[in-house]
PDB file of C-alpha atoms in Angstrom:
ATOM      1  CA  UNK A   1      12.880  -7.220  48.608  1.00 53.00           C
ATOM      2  CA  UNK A   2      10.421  -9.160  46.353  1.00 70.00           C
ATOM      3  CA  UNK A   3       8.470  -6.211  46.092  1.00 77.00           C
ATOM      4  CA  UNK A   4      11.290  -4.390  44.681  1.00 80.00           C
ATOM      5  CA  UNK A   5      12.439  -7.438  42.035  1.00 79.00           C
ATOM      6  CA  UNK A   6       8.437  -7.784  41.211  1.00 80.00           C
ATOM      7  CA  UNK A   7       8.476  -3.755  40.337  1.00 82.00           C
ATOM      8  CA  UNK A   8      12.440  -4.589  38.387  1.00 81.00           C
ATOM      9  CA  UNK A   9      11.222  -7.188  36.411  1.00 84.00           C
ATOM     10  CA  UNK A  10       7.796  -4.998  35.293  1.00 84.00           C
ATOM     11  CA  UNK A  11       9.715  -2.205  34.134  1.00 86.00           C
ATOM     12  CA  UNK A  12      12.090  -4.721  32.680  1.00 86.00           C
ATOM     13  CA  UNK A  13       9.466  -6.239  30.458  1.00 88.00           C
ATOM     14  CA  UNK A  14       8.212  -2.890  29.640  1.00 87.00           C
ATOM     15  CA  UNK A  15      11.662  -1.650  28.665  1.00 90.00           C
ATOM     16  CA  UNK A  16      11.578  -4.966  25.943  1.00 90.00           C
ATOM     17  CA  UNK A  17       8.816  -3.865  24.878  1.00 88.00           C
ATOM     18  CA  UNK A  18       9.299  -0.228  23.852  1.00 85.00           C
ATOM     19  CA  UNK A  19      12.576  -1.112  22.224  1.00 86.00           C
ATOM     20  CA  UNK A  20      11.168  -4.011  20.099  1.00 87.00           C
ATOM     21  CA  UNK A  21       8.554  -1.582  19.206  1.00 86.00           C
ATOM     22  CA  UNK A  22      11.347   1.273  18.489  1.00 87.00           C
ATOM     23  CA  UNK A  23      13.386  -0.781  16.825  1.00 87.00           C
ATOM     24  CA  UNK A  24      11.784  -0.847  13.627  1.00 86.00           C
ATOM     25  CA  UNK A  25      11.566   2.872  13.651  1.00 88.00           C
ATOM     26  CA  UNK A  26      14.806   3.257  14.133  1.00 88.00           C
ATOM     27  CA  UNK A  27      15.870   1.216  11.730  1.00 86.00           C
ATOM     28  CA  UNK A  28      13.905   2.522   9.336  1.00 89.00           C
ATOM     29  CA  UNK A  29      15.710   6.195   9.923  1.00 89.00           C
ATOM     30  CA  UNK A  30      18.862   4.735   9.863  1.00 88.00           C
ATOM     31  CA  UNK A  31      18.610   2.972   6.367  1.00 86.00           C
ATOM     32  CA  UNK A  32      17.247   6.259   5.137  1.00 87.00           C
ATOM     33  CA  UNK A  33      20.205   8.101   5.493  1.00 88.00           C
ATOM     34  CA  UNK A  34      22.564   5.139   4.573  1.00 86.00           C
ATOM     35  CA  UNK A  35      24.187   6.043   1.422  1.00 83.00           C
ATOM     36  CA  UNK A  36      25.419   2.426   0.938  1.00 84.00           C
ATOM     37  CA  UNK A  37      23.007  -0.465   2.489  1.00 76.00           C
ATOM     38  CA  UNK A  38      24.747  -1.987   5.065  1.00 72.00           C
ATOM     39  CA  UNK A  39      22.698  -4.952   6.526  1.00 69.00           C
ATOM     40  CA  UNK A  40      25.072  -6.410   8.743  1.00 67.00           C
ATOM     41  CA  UNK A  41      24.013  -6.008  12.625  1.00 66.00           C
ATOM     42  CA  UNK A  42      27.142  -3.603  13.101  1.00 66.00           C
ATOM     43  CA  UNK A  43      25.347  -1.734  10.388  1.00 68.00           C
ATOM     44  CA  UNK A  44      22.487  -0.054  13.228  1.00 74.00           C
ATOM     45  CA  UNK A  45      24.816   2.036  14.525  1.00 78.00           C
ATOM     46  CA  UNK A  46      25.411   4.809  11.720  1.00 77.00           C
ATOM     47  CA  UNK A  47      29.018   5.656  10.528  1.00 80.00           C
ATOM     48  CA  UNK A  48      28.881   9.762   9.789  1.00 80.00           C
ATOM     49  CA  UNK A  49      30.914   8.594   6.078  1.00 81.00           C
ATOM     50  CA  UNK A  50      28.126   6.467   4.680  1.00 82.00           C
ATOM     51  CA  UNK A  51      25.145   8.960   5.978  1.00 85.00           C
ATOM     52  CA  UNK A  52      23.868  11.875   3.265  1.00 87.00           C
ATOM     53  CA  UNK A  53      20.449  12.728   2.170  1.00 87.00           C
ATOM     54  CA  UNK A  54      20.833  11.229  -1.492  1.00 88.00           C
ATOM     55  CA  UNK A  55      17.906   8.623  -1.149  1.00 88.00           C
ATOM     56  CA  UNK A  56      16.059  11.595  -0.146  1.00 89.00           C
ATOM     57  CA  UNK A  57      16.721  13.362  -2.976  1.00 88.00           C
ATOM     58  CA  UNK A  58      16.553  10.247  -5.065  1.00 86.00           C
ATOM     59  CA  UNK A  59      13.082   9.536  -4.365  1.00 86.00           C
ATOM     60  CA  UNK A  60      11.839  12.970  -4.915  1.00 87.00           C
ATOM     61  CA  UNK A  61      12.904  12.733  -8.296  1.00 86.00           C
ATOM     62  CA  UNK A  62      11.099   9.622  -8.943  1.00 83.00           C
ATOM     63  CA  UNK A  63       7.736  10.268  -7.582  1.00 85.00           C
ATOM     64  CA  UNK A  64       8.135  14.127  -6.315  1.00 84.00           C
ATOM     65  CA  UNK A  65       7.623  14.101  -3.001  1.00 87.00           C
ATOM     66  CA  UNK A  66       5.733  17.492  -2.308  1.00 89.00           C
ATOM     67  CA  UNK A  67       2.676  17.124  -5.338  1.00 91.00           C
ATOM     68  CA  UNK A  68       2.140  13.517  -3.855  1.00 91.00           C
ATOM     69  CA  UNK A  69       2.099  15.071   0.117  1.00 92.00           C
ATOM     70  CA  UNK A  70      -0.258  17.630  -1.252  1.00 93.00           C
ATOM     71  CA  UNK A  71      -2.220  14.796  -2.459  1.00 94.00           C
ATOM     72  CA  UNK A  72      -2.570  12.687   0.545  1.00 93.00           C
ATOM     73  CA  UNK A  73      -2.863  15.871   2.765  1.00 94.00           C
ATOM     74  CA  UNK A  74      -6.749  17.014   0.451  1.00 94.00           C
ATOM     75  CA  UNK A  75      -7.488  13.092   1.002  1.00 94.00           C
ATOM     76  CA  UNK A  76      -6.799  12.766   4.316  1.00 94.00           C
ATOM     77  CA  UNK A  77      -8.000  16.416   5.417  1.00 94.00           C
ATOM     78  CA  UNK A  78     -11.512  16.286   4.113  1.00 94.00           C
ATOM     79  CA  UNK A  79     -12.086  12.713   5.391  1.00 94.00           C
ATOM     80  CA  UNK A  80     -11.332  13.810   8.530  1.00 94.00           C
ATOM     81  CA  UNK A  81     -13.669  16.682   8.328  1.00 94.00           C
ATOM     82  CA  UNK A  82     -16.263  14.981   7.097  1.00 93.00           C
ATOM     83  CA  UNK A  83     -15.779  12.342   9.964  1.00 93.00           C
ATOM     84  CA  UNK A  84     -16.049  15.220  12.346  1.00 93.00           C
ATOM     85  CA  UNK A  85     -19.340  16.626  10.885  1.00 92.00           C
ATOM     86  CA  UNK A  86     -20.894  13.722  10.468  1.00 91.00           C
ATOM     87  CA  UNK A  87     -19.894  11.648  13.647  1.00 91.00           C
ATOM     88  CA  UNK A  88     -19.947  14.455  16.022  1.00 92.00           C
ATOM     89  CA  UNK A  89     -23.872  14.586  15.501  1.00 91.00           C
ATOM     90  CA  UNK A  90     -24.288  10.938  14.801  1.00 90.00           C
ATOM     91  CA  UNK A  91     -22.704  10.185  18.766  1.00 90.00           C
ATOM     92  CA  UNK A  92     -24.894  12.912  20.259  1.00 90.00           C
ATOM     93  CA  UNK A  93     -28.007  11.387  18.698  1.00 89.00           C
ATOM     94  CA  UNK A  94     -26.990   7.805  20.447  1.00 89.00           C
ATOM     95  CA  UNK A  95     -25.503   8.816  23.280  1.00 86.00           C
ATOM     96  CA  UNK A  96     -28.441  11.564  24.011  1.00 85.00           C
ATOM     97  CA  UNK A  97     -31.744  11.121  22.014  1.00 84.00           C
ATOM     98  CA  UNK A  98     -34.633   8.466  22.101  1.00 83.00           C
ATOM     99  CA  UNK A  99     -36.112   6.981  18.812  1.00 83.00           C
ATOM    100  CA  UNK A 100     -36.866   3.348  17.090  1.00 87.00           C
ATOM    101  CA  UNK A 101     -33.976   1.577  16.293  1.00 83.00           C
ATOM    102  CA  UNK A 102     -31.609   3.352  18.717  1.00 82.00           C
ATOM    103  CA  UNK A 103     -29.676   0.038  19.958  1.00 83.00           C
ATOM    104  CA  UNK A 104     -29.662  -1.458  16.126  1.00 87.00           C
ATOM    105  CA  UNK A 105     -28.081   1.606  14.862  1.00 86.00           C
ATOM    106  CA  UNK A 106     -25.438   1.343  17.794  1.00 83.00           C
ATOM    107  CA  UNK A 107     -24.938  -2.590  16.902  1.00 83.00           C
ATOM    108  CA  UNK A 108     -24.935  -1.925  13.471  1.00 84.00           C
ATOM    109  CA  UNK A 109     -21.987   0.804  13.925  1.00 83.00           C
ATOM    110  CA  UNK A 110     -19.849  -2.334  15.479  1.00 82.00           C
ATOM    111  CA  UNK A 111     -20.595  -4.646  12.830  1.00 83.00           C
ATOM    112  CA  UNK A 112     -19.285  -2.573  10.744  1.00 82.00           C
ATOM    113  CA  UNK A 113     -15.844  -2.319  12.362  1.00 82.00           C
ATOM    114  CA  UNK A 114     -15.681  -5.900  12.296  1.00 82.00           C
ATOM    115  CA  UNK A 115     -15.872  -5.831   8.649  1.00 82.00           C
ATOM    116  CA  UNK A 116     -12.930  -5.697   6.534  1.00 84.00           C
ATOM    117  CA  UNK A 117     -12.728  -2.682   3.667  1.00 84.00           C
ATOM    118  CA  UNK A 118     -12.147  -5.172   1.066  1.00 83.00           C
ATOM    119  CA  UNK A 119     -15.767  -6.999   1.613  1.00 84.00           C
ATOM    120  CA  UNK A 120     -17.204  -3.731   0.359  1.00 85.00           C
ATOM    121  CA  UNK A 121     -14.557  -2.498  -1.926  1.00 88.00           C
ATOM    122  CA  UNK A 122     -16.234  -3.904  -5.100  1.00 88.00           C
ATOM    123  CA  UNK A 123     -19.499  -2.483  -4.850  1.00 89.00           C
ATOM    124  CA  UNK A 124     -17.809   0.757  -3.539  1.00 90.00           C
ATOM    125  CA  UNK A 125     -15.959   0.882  -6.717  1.00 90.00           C
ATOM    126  CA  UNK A 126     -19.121   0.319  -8.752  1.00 90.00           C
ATOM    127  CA  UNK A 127     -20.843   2.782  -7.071  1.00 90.00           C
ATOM    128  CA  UNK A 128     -18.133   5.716  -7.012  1.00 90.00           C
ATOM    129  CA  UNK A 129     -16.763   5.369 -10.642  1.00 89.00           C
ATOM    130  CA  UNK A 130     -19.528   3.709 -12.565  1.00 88.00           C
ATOM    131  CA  UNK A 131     -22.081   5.448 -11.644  1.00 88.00           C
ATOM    132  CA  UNK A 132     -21.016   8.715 -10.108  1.00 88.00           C
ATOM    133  CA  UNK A 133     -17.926   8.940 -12.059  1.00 89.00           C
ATOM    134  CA  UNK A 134     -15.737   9.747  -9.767  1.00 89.00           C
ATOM    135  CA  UNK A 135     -12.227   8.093 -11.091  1.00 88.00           C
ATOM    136  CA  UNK A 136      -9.808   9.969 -10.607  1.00 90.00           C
ATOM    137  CA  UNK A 137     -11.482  12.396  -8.333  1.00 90.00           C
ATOM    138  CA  UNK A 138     -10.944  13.680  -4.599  1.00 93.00           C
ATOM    139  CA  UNK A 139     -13.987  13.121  -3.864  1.00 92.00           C
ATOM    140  CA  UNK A 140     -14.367   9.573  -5.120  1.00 92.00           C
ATOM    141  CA  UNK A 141     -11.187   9.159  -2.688  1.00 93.00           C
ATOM    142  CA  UNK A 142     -12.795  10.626   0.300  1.00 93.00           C
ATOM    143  CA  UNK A 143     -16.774   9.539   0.506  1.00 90.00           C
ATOM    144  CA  UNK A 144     -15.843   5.958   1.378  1.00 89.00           C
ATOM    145  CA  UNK A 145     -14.287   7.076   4.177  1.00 89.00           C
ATOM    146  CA  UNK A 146     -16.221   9.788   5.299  1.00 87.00           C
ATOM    147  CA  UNK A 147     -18.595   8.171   7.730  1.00 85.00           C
ATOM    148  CA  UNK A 148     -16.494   6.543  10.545  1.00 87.00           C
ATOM    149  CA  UNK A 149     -17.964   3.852  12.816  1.00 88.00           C
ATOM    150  CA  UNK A 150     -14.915   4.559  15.077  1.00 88.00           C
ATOM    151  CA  UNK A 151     -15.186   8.379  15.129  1.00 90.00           C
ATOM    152  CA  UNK A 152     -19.316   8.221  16.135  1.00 90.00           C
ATOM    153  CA  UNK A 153     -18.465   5.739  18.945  1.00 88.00           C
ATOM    154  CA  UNK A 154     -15.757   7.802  20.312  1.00 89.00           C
ATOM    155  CA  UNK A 155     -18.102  10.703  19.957  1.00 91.00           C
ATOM    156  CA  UNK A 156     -21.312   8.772  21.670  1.00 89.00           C
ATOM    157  CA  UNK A 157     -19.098   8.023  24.536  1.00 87.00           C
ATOM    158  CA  UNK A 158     -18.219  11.193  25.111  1.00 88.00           C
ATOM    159  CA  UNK A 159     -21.801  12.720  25.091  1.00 88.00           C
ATOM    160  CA  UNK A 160     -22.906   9.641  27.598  1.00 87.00           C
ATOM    161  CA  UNK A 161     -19.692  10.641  29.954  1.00 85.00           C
ATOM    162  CA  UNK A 162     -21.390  14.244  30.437  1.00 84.00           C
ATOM    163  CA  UNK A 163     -23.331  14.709  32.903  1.00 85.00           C
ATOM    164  CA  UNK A 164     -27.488  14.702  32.029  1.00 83.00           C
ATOM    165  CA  UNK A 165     -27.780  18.230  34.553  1.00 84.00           C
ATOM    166  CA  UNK A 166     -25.450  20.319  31.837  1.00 83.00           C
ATOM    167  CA  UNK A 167     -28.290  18.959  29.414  1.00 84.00           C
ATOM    168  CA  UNK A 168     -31.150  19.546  31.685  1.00 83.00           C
ATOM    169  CA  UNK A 169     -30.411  22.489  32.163  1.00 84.00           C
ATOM    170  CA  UNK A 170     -29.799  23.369  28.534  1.00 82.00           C
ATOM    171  CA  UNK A 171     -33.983  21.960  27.809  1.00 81.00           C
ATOM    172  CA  UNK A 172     -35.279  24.114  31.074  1.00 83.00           C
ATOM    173  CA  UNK A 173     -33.752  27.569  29.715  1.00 80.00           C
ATOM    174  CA  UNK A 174     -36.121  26.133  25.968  1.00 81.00           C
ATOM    175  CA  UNK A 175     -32.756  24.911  24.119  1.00 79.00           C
ATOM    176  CA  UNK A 176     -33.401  22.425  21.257  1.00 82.00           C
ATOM    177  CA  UNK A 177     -31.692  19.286  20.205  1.00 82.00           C
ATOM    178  CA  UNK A 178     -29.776  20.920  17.961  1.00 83.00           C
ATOM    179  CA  UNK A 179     -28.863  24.071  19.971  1.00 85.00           C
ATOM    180  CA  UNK A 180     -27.907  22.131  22.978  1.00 85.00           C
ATOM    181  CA  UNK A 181     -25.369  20.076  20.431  1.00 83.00           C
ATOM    182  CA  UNK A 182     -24.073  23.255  19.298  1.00 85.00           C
ATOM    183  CA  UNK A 183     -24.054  25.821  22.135  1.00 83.00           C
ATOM    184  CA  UNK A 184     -23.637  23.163  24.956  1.00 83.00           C
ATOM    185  CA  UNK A 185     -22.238  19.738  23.868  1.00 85.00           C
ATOM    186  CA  UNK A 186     -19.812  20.561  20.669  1.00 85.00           C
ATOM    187  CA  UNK A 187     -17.845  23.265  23.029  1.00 86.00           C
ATOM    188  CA  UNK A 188     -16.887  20.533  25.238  1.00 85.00           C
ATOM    189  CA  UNK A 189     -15.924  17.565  22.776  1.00 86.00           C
ATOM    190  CA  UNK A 190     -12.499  19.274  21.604  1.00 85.00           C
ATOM    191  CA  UNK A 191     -10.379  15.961  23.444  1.00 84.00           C
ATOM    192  CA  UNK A 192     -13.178  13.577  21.642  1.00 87.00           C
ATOM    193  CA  UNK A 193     -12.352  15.515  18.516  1.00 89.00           C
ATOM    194  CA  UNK A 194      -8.899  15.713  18.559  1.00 87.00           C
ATOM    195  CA  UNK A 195      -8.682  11.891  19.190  1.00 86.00           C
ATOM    196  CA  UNK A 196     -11.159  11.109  16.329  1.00 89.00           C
ATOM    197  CA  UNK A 197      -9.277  13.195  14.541  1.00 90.00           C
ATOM    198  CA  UNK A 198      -5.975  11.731  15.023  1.00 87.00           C
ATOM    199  CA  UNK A 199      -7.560   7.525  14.492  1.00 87.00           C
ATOM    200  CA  UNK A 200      -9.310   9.089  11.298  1.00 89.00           C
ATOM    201  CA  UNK A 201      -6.099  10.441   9.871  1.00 91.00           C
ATOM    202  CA  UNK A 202      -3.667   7.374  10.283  1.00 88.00           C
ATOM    203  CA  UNK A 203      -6.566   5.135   8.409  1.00 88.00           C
ATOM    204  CA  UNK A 204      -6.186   7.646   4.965  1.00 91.00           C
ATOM    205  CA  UNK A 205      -2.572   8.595   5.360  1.00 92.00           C
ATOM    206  CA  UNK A 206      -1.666   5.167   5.098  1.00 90.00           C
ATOM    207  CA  UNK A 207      -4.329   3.760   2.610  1.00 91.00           C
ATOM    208  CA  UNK A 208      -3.477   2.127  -0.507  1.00 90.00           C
ATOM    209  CA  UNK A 209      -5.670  -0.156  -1.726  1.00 90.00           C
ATOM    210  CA  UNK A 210      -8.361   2.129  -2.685  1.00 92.00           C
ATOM    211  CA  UNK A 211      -6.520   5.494  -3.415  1.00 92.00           C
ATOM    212  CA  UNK A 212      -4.813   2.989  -6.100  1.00 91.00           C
ATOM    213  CA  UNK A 213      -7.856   1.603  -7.810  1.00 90.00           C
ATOM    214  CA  UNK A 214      -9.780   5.100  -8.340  1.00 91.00           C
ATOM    215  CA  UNK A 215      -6.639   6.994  -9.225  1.00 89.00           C
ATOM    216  CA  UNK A 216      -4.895   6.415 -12.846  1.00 85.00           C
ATOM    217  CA  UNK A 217      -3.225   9.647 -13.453  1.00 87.00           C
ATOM    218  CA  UNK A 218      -0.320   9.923 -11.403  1.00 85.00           C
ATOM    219  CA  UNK A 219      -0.869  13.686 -10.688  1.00 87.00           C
ATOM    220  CA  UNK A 220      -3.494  12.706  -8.553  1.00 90.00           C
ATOM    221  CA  UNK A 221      -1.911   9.242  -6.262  1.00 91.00           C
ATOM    222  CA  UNK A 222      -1.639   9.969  -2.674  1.00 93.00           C
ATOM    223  CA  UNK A 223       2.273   9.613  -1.501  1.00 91.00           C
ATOM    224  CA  UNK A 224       1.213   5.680  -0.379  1.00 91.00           C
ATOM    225  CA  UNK A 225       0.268   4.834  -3.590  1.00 91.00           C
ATOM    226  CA  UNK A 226       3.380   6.829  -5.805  1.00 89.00           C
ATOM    227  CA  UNK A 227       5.527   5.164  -3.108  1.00 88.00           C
ATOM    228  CA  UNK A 228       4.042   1.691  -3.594  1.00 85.00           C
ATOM    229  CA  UNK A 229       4.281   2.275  -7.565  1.00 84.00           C
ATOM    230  CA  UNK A 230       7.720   3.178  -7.635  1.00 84.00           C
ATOM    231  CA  UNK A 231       8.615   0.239  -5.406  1.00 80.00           C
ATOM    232  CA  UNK A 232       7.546  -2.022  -7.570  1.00 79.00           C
ATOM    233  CA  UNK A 233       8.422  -0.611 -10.452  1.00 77.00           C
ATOM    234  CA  UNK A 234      11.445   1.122 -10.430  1.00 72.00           C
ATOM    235  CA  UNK A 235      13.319   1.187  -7.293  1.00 67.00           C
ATOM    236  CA  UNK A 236      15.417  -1.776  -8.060  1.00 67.00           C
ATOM    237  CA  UNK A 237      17.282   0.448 -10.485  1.00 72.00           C
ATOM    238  CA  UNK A 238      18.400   3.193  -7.734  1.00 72.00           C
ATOM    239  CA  UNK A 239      21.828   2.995  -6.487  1.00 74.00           C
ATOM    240  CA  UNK A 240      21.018   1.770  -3.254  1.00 80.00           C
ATOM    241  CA  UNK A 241      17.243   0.369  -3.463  1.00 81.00           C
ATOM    242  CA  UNK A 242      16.313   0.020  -0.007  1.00 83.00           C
ATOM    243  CA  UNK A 243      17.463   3.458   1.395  1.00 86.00           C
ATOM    244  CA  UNK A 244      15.339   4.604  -1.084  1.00 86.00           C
ATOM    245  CA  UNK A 245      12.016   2.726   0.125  1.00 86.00           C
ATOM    246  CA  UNK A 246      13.138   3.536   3.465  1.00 88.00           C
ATOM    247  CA  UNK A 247      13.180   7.405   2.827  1.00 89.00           C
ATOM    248  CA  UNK A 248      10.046   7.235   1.429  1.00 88.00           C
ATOM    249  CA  UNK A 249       8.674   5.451   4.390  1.00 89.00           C
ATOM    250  CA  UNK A 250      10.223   7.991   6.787  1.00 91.00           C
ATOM    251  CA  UNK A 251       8.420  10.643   4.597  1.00 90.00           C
ATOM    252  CA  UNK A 252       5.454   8.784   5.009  1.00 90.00           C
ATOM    253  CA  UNK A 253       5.417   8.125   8.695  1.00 90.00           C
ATOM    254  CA  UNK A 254       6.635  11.623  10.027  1.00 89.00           C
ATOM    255  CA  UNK A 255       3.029  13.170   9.996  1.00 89.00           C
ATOM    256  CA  UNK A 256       1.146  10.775  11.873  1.00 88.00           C
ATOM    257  CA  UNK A 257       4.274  10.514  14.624  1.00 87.00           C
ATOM    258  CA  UNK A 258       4.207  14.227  14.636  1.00 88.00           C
ATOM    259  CA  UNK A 259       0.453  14.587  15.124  1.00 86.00           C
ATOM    260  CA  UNK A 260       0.294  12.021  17.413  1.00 83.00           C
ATOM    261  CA  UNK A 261       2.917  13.278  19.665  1.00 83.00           C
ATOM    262  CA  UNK A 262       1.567  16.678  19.356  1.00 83.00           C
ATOM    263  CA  UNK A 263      -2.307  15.559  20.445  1.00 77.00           C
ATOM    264  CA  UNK A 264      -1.065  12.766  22.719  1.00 75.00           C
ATOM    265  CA  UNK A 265      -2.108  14.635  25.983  1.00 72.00           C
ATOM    266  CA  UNK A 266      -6.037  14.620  25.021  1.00 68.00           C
ATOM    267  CA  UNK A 267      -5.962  10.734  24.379  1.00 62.00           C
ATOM    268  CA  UNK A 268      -5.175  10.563  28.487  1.00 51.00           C
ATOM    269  CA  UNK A 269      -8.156  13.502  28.832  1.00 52.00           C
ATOM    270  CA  UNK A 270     -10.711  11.866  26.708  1.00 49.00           C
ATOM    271  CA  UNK A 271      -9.796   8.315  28.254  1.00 45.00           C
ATOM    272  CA  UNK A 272     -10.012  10.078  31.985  1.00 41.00           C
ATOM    273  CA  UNK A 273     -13.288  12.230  30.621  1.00 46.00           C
ATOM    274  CA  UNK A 274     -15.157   8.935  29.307  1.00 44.00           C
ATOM    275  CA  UNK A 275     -14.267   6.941  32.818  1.00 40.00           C
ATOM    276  CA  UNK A 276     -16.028   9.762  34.740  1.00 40.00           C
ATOM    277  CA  UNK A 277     -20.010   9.964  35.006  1.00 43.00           C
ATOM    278  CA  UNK A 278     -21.393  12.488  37.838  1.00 41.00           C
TER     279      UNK A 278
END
């Protein structure tokens, strides 16, 4: 009997959970469709007379909606290519190859997460638009981001999950480094790479800060930063000013829950594949 109240009152907690973590998603939705804010608690459970798609269509006239998609899907795209390219090598060199500096590259790769963007924003900025002149520029969007401590570590885990026979194996039969990366090790990584992938993308999709200092012309803001501008500029003078913001959020957050959803299965494979060592 206590065994049975212990398991109720786990999947009780866990129930709280999930719905204080749903809850703002739901919400969200919901005052996207309202037509007329309605903040009162009765107000989360939509009436079909107040619901329409007129925020929707509100906010694509004020910041148009597809031009600024198209803009954060190039940013986000070719960071997470480059990511791929350049961590997917990076982790096989740690996780795989012997030479000086090995563990101060690997300690210098976590020091990095632990430092915030804005530390190196400044001379970031210097560097991309002063001297490369990259303003207003995909490319001045994307370099910063296109070497991810995250994605290599993911990636060097991987490679030191496999085991050393498969690359044994590879050196006996007179395969280099680089072979054995790409005819041996890169075939396997697709779960490593689809969950680098999918932490790569959510940092871009949802960046601001710097997407809004290196951008002026508004033909070339990612949907973050349109959606930011026109909150703080001109959203007050919609007819109902935070269905508006909410519809732009929902626009916002539909790609990463879709790709996340979608690639959800390999997060359990790589986290299974990494916890195994033959």
């Amino acid at each position: 009997m206590s065994r049975t109240l212990q398991r109720l009152t786990t999947y009780g907690f866990v129930m709280i959970g999930a719905l204080a973590s749903i809850f703002p998603l739901y919400y969200m939705v919901v005052g996207s469709f309202q037509l007329k804010a309605d903040s009162a608690f009765s107000g989360l459970v939509p009436r079909p007379g107040n619901l329409g798609l007129t925020n929707y269509r509100d906010v694509d006239k004020a910041i148009s909606l597809l031009p600024s998609l198209a803009n954060s899907a190039i940013f986000t795209l070719g960071t997470v290519v480059l990511t791929i390219v350049v961590g997917l090598p990076a982790g096989y060199a740690l996780a795989r190859l012997r030479f000086p500096g090995k563990t101060a590259v690997a300690a210098g790769l976590i020091l990095v997460l632990a430092l915030p963007f804005q530390v190196m924003m400044i001379p970031l900025y210097i560097l991309v638009v002063r001297d490369y002149g990259l303003a207003d520029n995909f490319l001045g969007m994307i370099l910063p981001f296109a070497v991810n401590a995250t994605a290599v570590l993911i990636f060097r885990q991987f490679f030191v999950a496999l085991p050393d026979e498969l690359f044994d194996a590879a050196h006996i039969d007179g395969a280099g480094e680089l072979k054995t990366l790409m005819l041996v090790a890169a075939p396997l990584t697709k779960p490593a790479i689809i969950t680098a992938s999918v932490i790569t993308f959510i940092g871009p999709w949802n960046e601001f800060l710097w997407p809004f200092l290196i951008t002026k012309k508004h033909s070339m803001q990612p949907l973050a930063v349109s959606l930011g501008e026109y909150v703080s500029t001109n959203a007050a003078t919609a007819t109902n000013p935070y269905g508006v913001i909410l519809a732009g959020a929902c626009v916002l957050a539909v790609p990463v829950i879709v790709l996340f959803l979608v690639a959800q299965r390999y997060f359990t494979s790589a986290a299974l594949g990494s916890g195994v060592k033959e």
